[in-house]
Short mmCIF file of C-alpha atoms and ligand atoms in Angstrom, two decimals:
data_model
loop_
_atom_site.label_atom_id
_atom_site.label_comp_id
_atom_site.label_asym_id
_atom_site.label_seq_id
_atom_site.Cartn_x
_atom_site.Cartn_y
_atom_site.Cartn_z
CA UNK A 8 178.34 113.39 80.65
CA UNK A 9 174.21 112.70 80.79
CA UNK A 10 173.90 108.94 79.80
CA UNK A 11 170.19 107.93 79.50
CA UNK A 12 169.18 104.40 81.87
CA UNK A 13 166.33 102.64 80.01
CA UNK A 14 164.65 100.88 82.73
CA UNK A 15 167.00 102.97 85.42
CA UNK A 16 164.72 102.02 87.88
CA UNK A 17 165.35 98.34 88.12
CA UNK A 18 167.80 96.13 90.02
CA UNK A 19 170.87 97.50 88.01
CA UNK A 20 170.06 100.45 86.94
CA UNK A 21 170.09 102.02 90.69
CA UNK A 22 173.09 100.52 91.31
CA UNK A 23 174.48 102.30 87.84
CA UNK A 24 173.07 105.49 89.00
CA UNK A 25 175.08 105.87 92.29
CA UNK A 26 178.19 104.39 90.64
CA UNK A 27 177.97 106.72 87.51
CA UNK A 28 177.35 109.40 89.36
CA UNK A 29 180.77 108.61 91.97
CA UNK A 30 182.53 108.72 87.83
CA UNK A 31 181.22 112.30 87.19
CA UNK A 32 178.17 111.66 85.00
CA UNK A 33 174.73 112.54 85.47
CA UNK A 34 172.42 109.46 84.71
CA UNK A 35 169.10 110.36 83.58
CA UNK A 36 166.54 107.19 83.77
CA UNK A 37 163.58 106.81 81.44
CA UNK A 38 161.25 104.01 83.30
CA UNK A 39 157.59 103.03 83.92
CA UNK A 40 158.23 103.32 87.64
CA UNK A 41 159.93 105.62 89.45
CA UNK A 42 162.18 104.17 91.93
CA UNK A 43 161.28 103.96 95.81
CA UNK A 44 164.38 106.42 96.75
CA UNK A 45 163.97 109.37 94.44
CA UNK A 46 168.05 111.16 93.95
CA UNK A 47 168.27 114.77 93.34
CA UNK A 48 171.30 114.28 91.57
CA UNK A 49 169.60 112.05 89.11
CA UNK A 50 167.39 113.11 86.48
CA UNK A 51 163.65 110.75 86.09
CA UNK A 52 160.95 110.32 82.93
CA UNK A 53 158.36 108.27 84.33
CA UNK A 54 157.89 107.06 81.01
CA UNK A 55 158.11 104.20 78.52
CA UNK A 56 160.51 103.58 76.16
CA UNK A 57 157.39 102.35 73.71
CA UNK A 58 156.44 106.17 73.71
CA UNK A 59 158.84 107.35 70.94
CA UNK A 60 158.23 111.18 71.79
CA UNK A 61 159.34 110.53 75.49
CA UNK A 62 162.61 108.46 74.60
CA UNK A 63 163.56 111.54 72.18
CA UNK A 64 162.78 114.29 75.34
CA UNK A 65 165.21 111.70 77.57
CA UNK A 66 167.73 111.68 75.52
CA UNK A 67 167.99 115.76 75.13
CA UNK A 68 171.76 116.55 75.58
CA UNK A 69 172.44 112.89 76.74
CA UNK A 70 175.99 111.74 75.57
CA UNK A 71 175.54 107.75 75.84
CA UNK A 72 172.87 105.17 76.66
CA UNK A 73 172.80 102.31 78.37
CA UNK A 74 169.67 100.05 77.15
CA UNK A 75 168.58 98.12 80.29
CA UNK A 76 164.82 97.81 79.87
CA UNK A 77 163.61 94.40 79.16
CA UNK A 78 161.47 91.55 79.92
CA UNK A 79 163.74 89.01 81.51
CA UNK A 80 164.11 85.38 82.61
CA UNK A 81 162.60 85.75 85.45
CA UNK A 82 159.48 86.77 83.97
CA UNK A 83 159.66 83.80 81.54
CA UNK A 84 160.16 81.31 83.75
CA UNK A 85 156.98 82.61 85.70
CA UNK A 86 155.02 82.90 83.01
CA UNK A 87 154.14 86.62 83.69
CA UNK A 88 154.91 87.79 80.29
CA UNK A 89 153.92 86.32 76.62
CA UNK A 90 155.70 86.54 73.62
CA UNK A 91 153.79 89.57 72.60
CA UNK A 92 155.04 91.80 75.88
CA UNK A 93 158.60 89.87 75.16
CA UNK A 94 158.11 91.34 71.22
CA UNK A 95 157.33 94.85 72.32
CA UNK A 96 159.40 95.89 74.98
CA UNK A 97 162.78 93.62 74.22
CA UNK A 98 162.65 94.06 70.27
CA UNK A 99 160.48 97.11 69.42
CA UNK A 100 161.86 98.73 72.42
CA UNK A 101 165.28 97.82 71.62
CA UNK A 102 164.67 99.74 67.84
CA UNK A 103 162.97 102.38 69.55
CA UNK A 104 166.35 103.25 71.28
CA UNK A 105 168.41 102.58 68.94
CA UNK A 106 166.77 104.68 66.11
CA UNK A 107 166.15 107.46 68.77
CA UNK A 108 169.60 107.48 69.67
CA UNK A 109 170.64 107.79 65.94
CA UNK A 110 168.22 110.52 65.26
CA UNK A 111 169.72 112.26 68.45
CA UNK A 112 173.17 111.70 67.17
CA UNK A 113 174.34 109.77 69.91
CA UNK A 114 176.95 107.33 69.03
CA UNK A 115 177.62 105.49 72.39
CA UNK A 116 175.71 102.62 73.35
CA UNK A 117 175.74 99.93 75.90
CA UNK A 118 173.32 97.40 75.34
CA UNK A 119 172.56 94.86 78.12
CA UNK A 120 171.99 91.64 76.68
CA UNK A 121 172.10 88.00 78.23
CA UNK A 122 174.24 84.81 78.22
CA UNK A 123 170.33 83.42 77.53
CA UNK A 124 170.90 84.24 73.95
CA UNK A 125 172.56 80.68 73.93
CA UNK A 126 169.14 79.01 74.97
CA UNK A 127 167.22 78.11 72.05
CA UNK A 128 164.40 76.80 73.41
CA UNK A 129 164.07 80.06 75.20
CA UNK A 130 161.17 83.25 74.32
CA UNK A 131 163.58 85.36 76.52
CA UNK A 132 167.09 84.26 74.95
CA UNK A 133 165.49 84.67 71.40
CA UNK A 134 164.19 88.16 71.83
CA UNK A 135 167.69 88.93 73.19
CA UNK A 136 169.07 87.71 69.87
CA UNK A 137 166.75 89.79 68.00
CA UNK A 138 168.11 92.61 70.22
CA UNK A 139 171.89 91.88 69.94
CA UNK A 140 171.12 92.12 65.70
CA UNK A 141 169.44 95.35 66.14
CA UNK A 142 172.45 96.47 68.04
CA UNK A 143 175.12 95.35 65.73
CA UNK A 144 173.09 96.87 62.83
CA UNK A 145 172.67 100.09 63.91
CA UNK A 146 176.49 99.96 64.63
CA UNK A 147 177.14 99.51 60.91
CA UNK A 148 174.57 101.84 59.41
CA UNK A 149 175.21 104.77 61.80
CA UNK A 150 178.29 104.26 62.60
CA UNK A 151 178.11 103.66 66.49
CA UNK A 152 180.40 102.19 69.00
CA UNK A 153 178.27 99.86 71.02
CA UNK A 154 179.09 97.71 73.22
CA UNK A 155 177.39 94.52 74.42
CA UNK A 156 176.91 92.81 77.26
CA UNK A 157 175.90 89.18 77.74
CA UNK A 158 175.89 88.71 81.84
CA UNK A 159 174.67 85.57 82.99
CA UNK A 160 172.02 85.68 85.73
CA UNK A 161 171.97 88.70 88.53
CA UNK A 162 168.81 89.08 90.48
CA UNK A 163 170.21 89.94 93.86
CA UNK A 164 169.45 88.51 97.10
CA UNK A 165 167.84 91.56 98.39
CA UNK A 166 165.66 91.53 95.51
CA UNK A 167 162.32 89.81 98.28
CA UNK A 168 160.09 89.70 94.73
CA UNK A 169 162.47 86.62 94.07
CA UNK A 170 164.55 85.39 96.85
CA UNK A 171 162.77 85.11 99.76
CA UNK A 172 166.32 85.12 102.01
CA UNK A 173 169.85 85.35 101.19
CA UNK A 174 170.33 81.36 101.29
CA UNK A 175 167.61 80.57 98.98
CA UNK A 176 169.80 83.37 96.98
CA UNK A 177 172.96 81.03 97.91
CA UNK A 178 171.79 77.56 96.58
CA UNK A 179 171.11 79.33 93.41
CA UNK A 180 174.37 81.22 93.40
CA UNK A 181 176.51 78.40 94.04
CA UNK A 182 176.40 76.18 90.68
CA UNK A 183 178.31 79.55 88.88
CA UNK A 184 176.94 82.80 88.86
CA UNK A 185 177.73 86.71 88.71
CA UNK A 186 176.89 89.50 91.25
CA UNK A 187 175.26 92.17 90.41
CA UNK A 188 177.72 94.49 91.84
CA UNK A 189 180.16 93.15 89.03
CA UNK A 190 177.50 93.66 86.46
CA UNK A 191 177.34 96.99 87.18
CA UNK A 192 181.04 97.38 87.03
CA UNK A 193 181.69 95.51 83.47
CA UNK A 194 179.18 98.21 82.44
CA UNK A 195 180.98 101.28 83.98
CA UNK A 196 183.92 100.00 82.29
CA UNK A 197 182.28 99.85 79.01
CA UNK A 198 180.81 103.58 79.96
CA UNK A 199 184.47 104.81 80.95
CA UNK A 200 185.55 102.77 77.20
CA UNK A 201 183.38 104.55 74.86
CA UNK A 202 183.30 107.65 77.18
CA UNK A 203 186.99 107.70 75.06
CA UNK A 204 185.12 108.19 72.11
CA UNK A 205 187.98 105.58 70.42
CA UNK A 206 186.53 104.39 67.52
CA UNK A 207 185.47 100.41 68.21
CA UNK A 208 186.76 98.53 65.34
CA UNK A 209 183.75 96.14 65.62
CA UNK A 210 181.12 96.21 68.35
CA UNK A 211 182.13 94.31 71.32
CA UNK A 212 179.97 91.63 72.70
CA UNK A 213 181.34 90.39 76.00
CA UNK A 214 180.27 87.69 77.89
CA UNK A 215 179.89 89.09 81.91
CA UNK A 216 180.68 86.34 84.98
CA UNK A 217 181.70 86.09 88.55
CA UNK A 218 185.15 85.22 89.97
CA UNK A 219 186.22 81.83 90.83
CA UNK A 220 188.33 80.33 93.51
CA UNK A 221 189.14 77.22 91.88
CA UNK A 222 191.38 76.86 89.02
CA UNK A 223 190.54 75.87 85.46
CA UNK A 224 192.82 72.79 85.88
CA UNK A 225 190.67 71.80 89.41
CA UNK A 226 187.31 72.46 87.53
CA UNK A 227 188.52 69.99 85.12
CA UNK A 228 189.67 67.69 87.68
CA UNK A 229 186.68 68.03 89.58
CA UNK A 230 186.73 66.29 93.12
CA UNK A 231 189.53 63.68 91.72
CA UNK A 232 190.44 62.96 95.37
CA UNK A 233 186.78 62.22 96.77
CA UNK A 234 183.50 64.00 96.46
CA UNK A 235 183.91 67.86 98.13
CA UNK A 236 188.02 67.67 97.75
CA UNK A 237 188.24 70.50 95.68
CA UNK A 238 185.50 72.73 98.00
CA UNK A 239 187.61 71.46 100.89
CA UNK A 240 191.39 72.82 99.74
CA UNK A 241 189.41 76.12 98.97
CA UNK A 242 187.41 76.85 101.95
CA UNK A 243 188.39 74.12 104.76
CA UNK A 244 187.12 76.41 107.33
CA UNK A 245 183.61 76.79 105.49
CA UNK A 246 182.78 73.13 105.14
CA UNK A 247 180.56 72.68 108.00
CA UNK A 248 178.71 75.89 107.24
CA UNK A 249 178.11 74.63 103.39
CA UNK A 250 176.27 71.29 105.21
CA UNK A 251 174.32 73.15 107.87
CA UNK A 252 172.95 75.30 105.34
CA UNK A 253 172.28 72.49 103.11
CA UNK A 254 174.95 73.99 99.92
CA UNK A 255 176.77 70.77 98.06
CA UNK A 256 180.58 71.11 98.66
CA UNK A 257 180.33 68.55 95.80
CA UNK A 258 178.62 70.14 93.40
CA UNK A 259 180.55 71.61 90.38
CA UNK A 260 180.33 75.07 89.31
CA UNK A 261 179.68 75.95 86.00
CA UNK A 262 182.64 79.22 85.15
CA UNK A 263 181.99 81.04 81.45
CA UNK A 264 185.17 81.84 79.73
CA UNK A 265 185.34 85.91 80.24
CA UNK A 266 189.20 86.25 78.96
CA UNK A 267 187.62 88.32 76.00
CA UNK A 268 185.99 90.97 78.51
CA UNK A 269 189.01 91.10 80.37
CA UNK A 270 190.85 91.52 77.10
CA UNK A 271 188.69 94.15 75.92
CA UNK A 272 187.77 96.64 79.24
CA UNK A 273 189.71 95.26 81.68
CA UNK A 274 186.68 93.71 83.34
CA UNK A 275 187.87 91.51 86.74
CA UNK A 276 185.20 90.13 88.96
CA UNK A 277 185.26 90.00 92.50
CA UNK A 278 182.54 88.56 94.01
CA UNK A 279 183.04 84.66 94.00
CA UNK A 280 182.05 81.86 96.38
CA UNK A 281 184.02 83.02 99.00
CA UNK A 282 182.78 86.18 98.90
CA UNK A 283 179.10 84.45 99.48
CA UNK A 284 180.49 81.93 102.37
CA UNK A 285 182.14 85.05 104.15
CA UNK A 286 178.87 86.45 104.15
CA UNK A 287 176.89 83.40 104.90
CA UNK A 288 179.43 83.04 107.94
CA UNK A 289 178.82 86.84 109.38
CA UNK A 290 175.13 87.46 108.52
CA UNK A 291 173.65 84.02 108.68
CA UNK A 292 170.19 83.38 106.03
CA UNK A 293 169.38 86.99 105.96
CA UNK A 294 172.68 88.16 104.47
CA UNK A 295 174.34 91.77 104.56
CA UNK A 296 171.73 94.82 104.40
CA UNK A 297 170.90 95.92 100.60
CA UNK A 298 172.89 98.71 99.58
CA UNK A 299 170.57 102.01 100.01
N1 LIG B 25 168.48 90.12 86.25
C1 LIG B 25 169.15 89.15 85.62
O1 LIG B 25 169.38 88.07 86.18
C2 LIG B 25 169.64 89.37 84.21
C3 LIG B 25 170.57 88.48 83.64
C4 LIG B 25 171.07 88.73 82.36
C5 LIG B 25 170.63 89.87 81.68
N2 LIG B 25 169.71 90.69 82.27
C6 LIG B 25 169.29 91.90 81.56
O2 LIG B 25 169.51 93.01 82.42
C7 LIG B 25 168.49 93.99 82.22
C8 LIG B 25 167.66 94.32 83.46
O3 LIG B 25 168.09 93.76 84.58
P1 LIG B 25 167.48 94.14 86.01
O4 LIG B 25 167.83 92.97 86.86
O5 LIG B 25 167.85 95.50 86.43
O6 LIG B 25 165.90 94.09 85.72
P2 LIG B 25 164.74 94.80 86.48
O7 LIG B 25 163.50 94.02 86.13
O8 LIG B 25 165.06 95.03 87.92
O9 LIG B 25 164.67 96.24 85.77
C9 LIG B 25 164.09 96.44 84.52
C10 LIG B 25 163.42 97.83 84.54
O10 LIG B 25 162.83 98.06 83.26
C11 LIG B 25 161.66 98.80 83.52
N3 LIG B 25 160.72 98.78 82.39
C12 LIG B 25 159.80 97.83 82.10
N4 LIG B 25 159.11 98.20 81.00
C13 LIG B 25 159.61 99.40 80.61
C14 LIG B 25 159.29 100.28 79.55
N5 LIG B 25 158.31 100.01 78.67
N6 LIG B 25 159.99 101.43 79.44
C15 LIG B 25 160.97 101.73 80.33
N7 LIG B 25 161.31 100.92 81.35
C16 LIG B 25 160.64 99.77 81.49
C17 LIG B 25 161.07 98.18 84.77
O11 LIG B 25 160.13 99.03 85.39
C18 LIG B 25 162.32 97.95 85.59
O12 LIG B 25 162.58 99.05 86.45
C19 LIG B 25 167.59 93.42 81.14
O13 LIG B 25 168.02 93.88 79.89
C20 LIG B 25 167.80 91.94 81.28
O14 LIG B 25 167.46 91.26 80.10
C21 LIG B 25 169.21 90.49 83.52
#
């Protein structure tokens, strides 16, 4: 099937494209870039998703989108976007797909949102929200399955715009966070869901986090036998790594409650602390090569 990746170019959407196309689809990206490695086996508009006749050309015998495209934290926190960039591409862009996709008849939609939408305080999170509604409404009025997606954060560490090395990646991975490898596959799983066609009783939103070593009952019990216990029973032969590279063993992550995305697509994450100290331990600060 052709699924249409708004913002395909970015972080996850090349990692979609070479995992959709190992499923059998062909993903066709409609971005304002075109990414640095151009695939033959992918199709391109170098185009926005604020220009309403290029989102209906994209989405010419497409069979599903995914809605990437978005300002996001990142770009809050910085500063390098105002709430009138955050209005146009997150909300007006978000209607722009979603009304496109209706008047191309496409009824399957993935819509990337964020576990931001529980900030308040937040221009990013409240956009999101705004998005989210959008979603949910076209669901009802033209009857579409959509699913959504709320990961928490995923920049990855060979992303240099952000992290300048794989620890400085590390210290911000290690309080509770997802990979974006597993982002990408909660959203293939949605893909291969509504690929089904099954009719969604209700639109899905599912909340989208890493794995975890430690147990709900440790979390809750946090270091009850001395500050870095827990860490310790885990990953005894990591502990002098975590202090040379300056990571708490003490410090607590913070694990979202994904039974409901497991429930609904089978979603199991498998990137997880140890996954980053095995790395830490065989590449050192630079961390593995990014994946091509
Ligand atoms: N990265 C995170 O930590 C994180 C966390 C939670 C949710 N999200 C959500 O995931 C999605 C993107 O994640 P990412 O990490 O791949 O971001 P990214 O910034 O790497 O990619 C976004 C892409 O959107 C493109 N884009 C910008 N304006 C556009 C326009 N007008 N038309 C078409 N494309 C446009 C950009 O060129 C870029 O390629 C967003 O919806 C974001 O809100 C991201």
């Amino acid at each position: 099937m052709n699924i249409l990746l708004t913002g395909g170019s970015g972080d996850l959407g090349q990692i979609l494209c070479s995992r959709l196309l190992a499923m059998g689809h062909t993903p066709i990206v409609i971005d304002v870039r075109l990414p640095e490695q151009i695939n033959p086996d992918v199709g391109y508009f170098d185009a926005s998703i604020l220009d309403r006749e290029a989102l209906h050309l994209a989405m010419q015998d497409c069979g599903m989108v995914v809605h990437i495209a978005a300002w996001h934290g990142i770009h809050e926190y910085r500063q390098e976007r105002d709430a009138y960039e955050f209005w146009d591409l997150n909300v007006t862009g978000t209607f722009n797909v979603f009304e496109a996709a209706a008047r191309e008849g496409i009824k399957e939609m993935v819509f990337i949102s964020s576990t931001s939408v529980d900030d308040q305080n937040g221009l990013y999170g409240h956009t999101k929200v705004l998005g989210e509604k959008i979603a949910g409404m076209y669901a009802d009025r033209h009857d579409m399955n959509v699913i959504t997606l709320r990961p928490r954060a995923f920049i990855p560490p060979w992303n240099k715009a952000v992290y300048r090395d794989y620890l400085e990646w590390a210290r911000w991975f290690w309080s509770g966070a997802v990979h974006i490898e597993d982002v990408a596959e909660a959203v293939c799983l949605s893909v291969e869901k509504l690929a089904s066609r099954e009719r969604l009783p209700a639109p899905l939103t599912l909340v989208v986090d890493g794995a975890y070593e430690y147990t709900d009952e440790e979390l809750a019990n946090w270091d009850i036998e001395g500050a870095g216990s827990t860490f310790k029973r885990h990953y005894p032969q990591y502990y002098a790594l975590a202090l040379t590279n300056d990571l708490d063993p003490a410090e607590k992550p913070h694990k979202l409650d994904i039974s409901a995305t497991t429930e609904a697509i089978g979603y199991k994450p498998k990137f997880s602390l140890g996954s980053l100290l095995k790395e830490l331990a065989k590449y050192g600060p630079d961390g593995p090569p990014p994946p091509l």
